XYZ file of C-alpha atoms in Angstrom:
403
model
C -5.371 63.127 -6.178
C -1.711 62.135 -6.505
C -2.737 58.651 -7.647
C -4.868 60.157 -10.421
C -2.031 62.403 -11.560
C 0.323 59.426 -11.645
C -2.170 57.524 -13.791
C -2.437 60.358 -16.287
C 1.345 60.377 -16.596
C 1.352 56.672 -17.494
C 2.089 56.251 -21.179
C -1.035 56.334 -23.321
C -3.581 56.659 -20.483
C -4.423 60.343 -20.947
C -4.655 59.918 -24.727
C -6.882 56.853 -24.781
C -9.115 58.234 -22.007
C -9.579 61.543 -23.823
C -10.263 59.848 -27.161
C -12.871 57.446 -25.796
C -14.499 60.242 -23.819
C -14.932 62.346 -26.955
C -16.154 59.354 -28.988
C -18.777 58.435 -26.390
C -19.796 62.006 -25.605
C -22.731 62.031 -28.091
C -24.523 59.312 -26.176
C -24.962 61.699 -23.265
C -26.465 64.209 -25.683
C -28.686 62.259 -28.043
C -31.493 61.176 -25.719
C -32.250 64.743 -24.757
C -31.535 66.076 -28.272
C -33.967 63.562 -29.799
C -36.530 64.344 -27.090
C -36.410 68.079 -27.826
C -36.139 67.691 -31.616
C -39.059 65.282 -32.081
C -41.192 67.196 -29.556
C -40.567 70.410 -31.504
C -41.600 68.745 -34.772
C -44.613 66.723 -33.589
C -45.504 68.762 -30.461
C -45.644 65.671 -28.262
C -43.276 64.328 -25.650
C -44.991 60.977 -26.102
C -44.000 60.837 -29.784
C -40.441 61.683 -28.822
C -40.552 58.905 -26.241
C -41.449 56.375 -28.939
C -38.400 57.374 -30.987
C -36.177 57.049 -27.915
C -37.658 53.637 -27.147
C -36.871 52.430 -30.696
C -33.334 53.745 -30.348
C -32.942 51.902 -27.057
C -34.023 48.606 -28.642
C -31.274 48.990 -31.243
C -28.754 49.776 -28.521
C -29.871 46.768 -26.505
C -29.156 44.474 -29.423
C -25.906 46.201 -30.373
C -24.076 46.278 -27.022
C -23.115 42.627 -26.501
C -23.313 41.736 -30.205
C -20.790 44.254 -31.564
C -18.571 43.636 -28.535
C -18.283 39.973 -29.462
C -17.611 40.926 -33.085
C -14.484 42.732 -31.905
C -13.116 39.396 -30.766
C -13.769 37.937 -34.216
C -12.843 40.716 -36.654
C -10.789 43.055 -34.483
C -11.625 46.324 -32.786
C -10.772 48.723 -35.603
C -12.943 47.066 -38.258
C -16.018 46.891 -36.048
C -15.569 50.417 -34.687
C -15.155 51.901 -38.177
C -18.229 50.170 -39.629
C -20.505 51.142 -36.753
C -19.201 54.716 -36.749
C -20.128 55.250 -40.417
C -23.630 53.788 -40.080
C -24.419 55.585 -36.814
C -23.302 58.997 -38.116
C -25.453 58.488 -41.228
C -28.542 57.725 -39.119
C -28.014 60.854 -37.032
C -27.730 62.896 -40.227
C -31.103 61.625 -41.436
C -32.847 62.576 -38.186
C -31.242 66.016 -38.173
C -31.637 67.044 -41.816
C -34.491 65.066 -43.343
C -37.773 66.935 -43.945
C -40.466 66.315 -41.380
C -41.066 62.563 -41.208
C -43.844 60.471 -39.636
C -43.073 59.169 -36.158
C -42.767 55.512 -37.349
C -40.052 56.536 -39.836
C -38.144 58.386 -37.124
C -38.437 55.232 -35.025
C -36.869 53.092 -37.782
C -33.984 55.513 -38.243
C -33.517 55.732 -34.472
C -33.417 51.942 -34.283
C -30.670 51.842 -36.945
C -28.719 54.515 -35.097
C -28.970 52.574 -31.848
C -28.043 49.286 -33.522
C -24.877 50.854 -34.933
C -23.694 52.546 -31.736
C -19.871 52.134 -31.798
C -18.761 49.763 -28.982
C -16.187 52.201 -27.599
C -16.931 51.513 -23.941
C -16.301 47.745 -24.020
C -13.226 48.339 -26.167
C -11.604 50.795 -23.769
C -12.555 48.781 -20.663
C -10.782 45.815 -22.253
C -7.717 47.913 -23.059
C -7.283 49.446 -19.584
C -5.999 46.306 -17.787
C -3.255 46.041 -20.429
C -2.050 49.607 -19.815
C -1.558 49.743 -16.025
C -0.520 47.395 -13.245
C -3.078 45.687 -11.015
C -2.735 48.245 -8.199
C -3.557 51.096 -10.556
C -6.606 49.511 -12.147
C -9.215 50.428 -9.519
C -8.072 54.090 -9.354
C -8.140 54.122 -13.166
C -11.744 52.938 -13.170
C -12.538 55.671 -10.624
C -10.897 58.331 -12.760
C -12.683 57.037 -15.834
C -16.012 57.043 -14.013
C -15.486 60.680 -13.055
C -14.662 61.518 -16.654
C -17.719 59.567 -17.805
C -19.905 61.977 -15.886
C -18.967 64.556 -18.480
C -20.837 62.314 -20.923
C -23.987 61.683 -18.931
C -24.363 65.004 -17.162
C -22.368 67.705 -18.938
C -23.482 66.350 -22.325
C -27.136 67.159 -21.617
C -26.107 70.590 -20.338
C -24.546 71.400 -23.715
C -27.526 69.889 -25.517
C -29.959 71.942 -23.481
C -28.183 75.226 -24.155
C -27.739 74.556 -27.884
C -31.228 73.128 -28.473
C -33.107 75.769 -26.489
C -31.057 78.814 -27.385
C -30.142 78.011 -31.012
C -31.611 74.902 -32.694
C -32.423 71.259 -31.998
C -30.924 70.410 -35.393
C -27.628 71.986 -34.342
C -27.703 69.971 -31.105
C -27.857 66.716 -33.104
C -25.192 67.964 -35.558
C -22.903 68.809 -32.636
C -23.336 65.238 -31.362
C -22.424 63.944 -34.842
C -19.233 66.009 -34.850
C -18.195 64.622 -31.467
C -18.991 61.098 -32.671
C -16.947 61.326 -35.876
C -13.951 63.256 -34.512
C -13.767 61.246 -31.297
C -14.332 57.962 -33.125
C -11.517 58.601 -35.603
C -9.176 59.649 -32.791
C -9.982 56.533 -30.754
C -9.744 54.131 -33.694
C -6.358 55.573 -34.689
C -4.940 55.258 -31.149
C -1.984 52.817 -30.983
C -3.499 50.938 -28.041
C -6.531 49.942 -30.129
C -4.232 48.249 -32.607
C -2.003 46.600 -30.003
C -4.656 44.890 -27.858
C -6.267 41.802 -29.349
C -9.497 40.587 -27.750
C -9.541 36.777 -27.671
C -12.539 35.089 -29.272
C -15.017 34.109 -26.560
C -15.735 30.378 -26.400
C -19.074 30.761 -24.602
C -22.491 31.566 -26.060
C -23.571 35.182 -26.205
C -25.242 36.200 -22.961
C -23.540 33.500 -20.888
C -21.456 36.152 -19.147
C -24.650 37.469 -17.532
C -24.671 34.294 -15.471
C -21.851 35.886 -13.495
C -23.694 37.648 -10.635
C -21.438 40.720 -10.570
C -22.011 41.392 -14.282
C -25.785 41.122 -13.904
C -25.693 43.355 -10.821
C -23.679 46.037 -12.612
C -25.865 45.875 -15.726
C -29.173 46.247 -13.886
C -27.944 48.894 -11.453
C -26.310 50.894 -14.254
C -29.565 50.837 -16.185
C -31.448 52.223 -13.189
C -28.820 54.827 -12.313
C -28.575 56.331 -15.784
C -32.335 56.074 -16.241
C -32.825 58.158 -13.104
C -30.363 60.763 -14.385
C -32.089 60.934 -17.775
C -35.475 61.443 -16.131
C -34.063 64.236 -13.989
C -32.629 65.950 -17.063
C -36.005 65.872 -18.832
C -37.710 67.086 -15.655
C -35.340 70.021 -15.261
C -35.940 71.092 -18.870
C -39.711 70.806 -18.402
C -39.504 72.794 -15.151
C -37.798 75.848 -16.596
C -39.024 75.637 -20.184
C -37.261 75.449 -23.519
C -36.009 79.021 -23.542
C -34.614 79.419 -20.019
C -30.887 79.036 -19.270
C -31.748 77.905 -15.718
C -32.103 74.286 -16.831
C -28.543 74.258 -18.153
C -27.236 75.856 -14.952
C -28.978 73.305 -12.716
C -27.677 70.402 -14.791
C -24.186 71.901 -14.659
C -24.366 71.938 -10.851
C -25.581 68.336 -11.000
C -22.447 67.470 -12.981
C -20.158 69.314 -10.579
C -21.502 67.248 -7.691
C -20.825 64.056 -9.606
C -17.299 65.058 -10.579
C -16.479 66.020 -6.994
C -17.889 62.743 -5.717
C -15.930 60.699 -8.223
C -12.590 62.333 -7.500
C -13.077 62.529 -3.741
C -14.529 59.079 -3.030
C -13.849 56.966 -6.105
C -10.587 55.564 -4.685
C -12.165 54.242 -1.453
C -11.725 50.441 -1.117
C -14.690 48.552 -2.562
C -16.521 46.409 -0.017
C -19.740 44.391 -0.479
C -21.977 47.351 0.500
C -20.161 49.904 -1.679
C -22.677 50.030 -4.516
C -25.720 50.192 -2.229
C -24.258 53.100 -0.237
C -23.496 55.118 -3.353
C -26.907 54.472 -4.877
C -28.588 55.585 -1.653
C -26.898 58.984 -1.982
C -28.314 59.294 -5.501
C -31.803 58.299 -4.350
C -31.716 60.659 -1.366
C -30.744 63.674 -3.452
C -33.401 63.012 -6.080
C -36.095 62.425 -3.468
C -35.260 65.737 -1.816
C -35.291 67.467 -5.213
C -38.935 66.515 -5.802
C -40.041 68.441 -2.716
C -39.706 71.750 -4.550
C -38.966 72.741 -8.138
C -37.490 76.116 -7.202
C -34.139 76.891 -8.813
C -31.860 76.867 -5.765
C -33.591 73.914 -4.133
C -33.121 71.832 -7.274
C -29.518 72.950 -7.635
C -28.602 71.973 -4.061
C -30.486 68.661 -3.949
C -29.209 67.510 -7.340
C -25.654 68.404 -6.327
C -26.120 65.971 -3.419
C -27.496 63.300 -5.764
C -24.561 63.812 -8.107
C -22.029 62.992 -5.395
C -23.006 59.318 -5.589
C -23.045 58.875 -9.361
C -19.385 58.618 -10.396
C -18.378 56.498 -7.354
C -21.246 54.104 -8.146
C -20.077 53.738 -11.737
C -16.502 53.109 -10.579
C -17.742 50.252 -8.402
C -19.640 48.720 -11.328
C -16.579 48.798 -13.591
C -14.319 47.285 -10.935
C -16.594 44.402 -9.892
C -17.128 43.422 -13.527
C -13.401 43.472 -14.270
C -12.621 41.320 -11.245
C -15.323 38.757 -12.053
C -14.762 37.783 -15.715
C -12.065 36.272 -17.922
C -10.187 38.606 -20.244
C -11.896 37.083 -23.285
C -15.266 37.940 -21.713
C -14.513 41.531 -20.726
C -15.659 43.121 -23.988
C -19.021 41.365 -23.951
C -19.475 41.981 -20.207
C -18.910 45.700 -20.624
C -21.114 45.562 -23.704
C -23.981 44.411 -21.511
C -23.181 47.067 -18.889
C -23.065 49.750 -21.576
C -26.315 48.477 -23.051
C -27.942 48.782 -19.652
C -26.781 52.364 -19.304
C -27.829 53.382 -22.807
C -31.251 51.775 -22.440
C -31.586 53.504 -19.093
C -30.836 56.866 -20.680
C -33.375 56.321 -23.451
C -36.161 54.753 -21.367
C -35.651 57.186 -18.509
C -36.173 60.067 -20.930
C -39.080 58.288 -22.608
C -40.893 57.523 -19.353
C -40.265 61.060 -18.152
C -41.677 62.404 -21.415
C -44.974 60.563 -20.984
C -45.193 61.632 -17.330
C -44.524 65.253 -18.285
C -47.384 65.084 -20.776
C -49.654 63.731 -18.031
C -48.473 65.513 -14.851
C -46.135 68.298 -16.009
C -42.560 68.554 -14.695
C -43.130 66.789 -11.311
C -43.930 63.575 -13.217
C -40.366 63.330 -14.472
C -38.985 63.560 -10.948
C -41.325 60.787 -9.813
C -39.826 58.606 -12.534
C -36.299 59.511 -11.392
C -37.067 58.697 -7.763
C -38.545 55.317 -8.716
C -35.494 54.424 -10.828
C -33.054 55.529 -8.121
C -34.918 53.733 -5.307
C -34.960 50.423 -7.174
C -31.315 51.069 -8.061
C -30.591 51.243 -4.323
C -32.634 48.138 -3.470
C -31.031 45.885 -6.096
C -27.478 45.945 -4.620
C -28.964 45.552 -1.136
C -30.921 42.440 -2.102
C -28.069 41.079 -4.246
C -25.222 42.049 -1.916
C -23.858 38.491 -1.990
C -23.281 38.938 -5.726
C -21.095 41.942 -4.970
C -17.420 40.876 -4.669
C -15.342 42.266 -1.837
C -12.372 43.914 -3.537
C -10.689 45.293 -0.430
C -7.084 44.237 -0.829
C -7.853 42.303 -4.033
C -6.695 42.696 -7.611
C -9.439 44.054 -9.893
C -7.805 42.738 -13.077
C -9.748 40.250 -15.250
C -9.266 36.533 -14.658
C -6.578 35.183 -17.026
C -7.784 32.882 -19.790
C -6.504 29.321 -19.566
C -6.734 26.432 -21.973
C -5.553 22.822 -22.003
C -1.908 22.332 -22.975
C -0.809 19.116 -24.647
C 1.934 17.491 -22.612
C 4.916 15.904 -24.345
C 5.994 12.623 -22.793
C 9.730 11.874 -22.759
């Protein structure tokens, strides 16, 4: 814990971490908010799943694309443009009169396409703010904080959407997006760090095994979490506070796991071990949908989430050049966002067909594959024990001057 406190005392770290957390917070809310909002309007989880799928397609395109744009036009210009468009799309979904499902899908696609690339921006900034020995603990701390996005965000959404209004849940996400986005864009560090223009074709960074491993595993991890969230809501119904309480306990387990184990040295089996904890907890959860059983089993599953994310961030950082970091994290972020959307969408269809247990089956499948991938691809997992997790410096030919 002392290492985390020291990090937060480092100039600018607490500010930039808080700003990016607030700016990214809506993306832990919107999948569930859209699911509940469209289901309320069209009375079908399947229709809501189609809107989430369209949103995920936009996010898939946006992640690496807007990240590369930051190396061309600068972070602030790209972040500002995407923030304005994304907030406008959310406003249409929240306030427009009842629209046909295909129209909601188009608006969702635009919202996903304009998702501000805050995650790749901040991951690129971090190595410039701390020394190499502090970078891995910083990723661990950030991963713990990120759990507020993916787990606490749905808790807030559930309470607001079920107890007050689904429209207000989307509006609340818009407020977080705008306020957090302005705070992050105005941060001095965003103006000081210049991302070099990448010389390689878009997508080439996925040829690096560690980046592909982190992208695929992140997709499966967040997809499992999203399916669990939908399953918990379906278990207790729209009007019960129990779903919010269970998801809050889920988040507490993740936060504890991140702070307690996130600083452990990262060996080649690190990601597989952490994903197995997630799978185990979710598999146990499906045995009974009683309140206390779900609370306990999901707390166990949560213990593995933040440490797994910390491993993904660190192995990507240690495997790419600095000019490639933004795009690499763009792909990782895309994987996570698609996982959130498709996990909710698949859970929605399974809920329609098999009630709440169907969502937990989806979560177990995602988590199990998420455990198998790092086992099968363990040779792609760098061993960072005793190694620097900073990006590889960019080099270029230098013209020599002959005497």
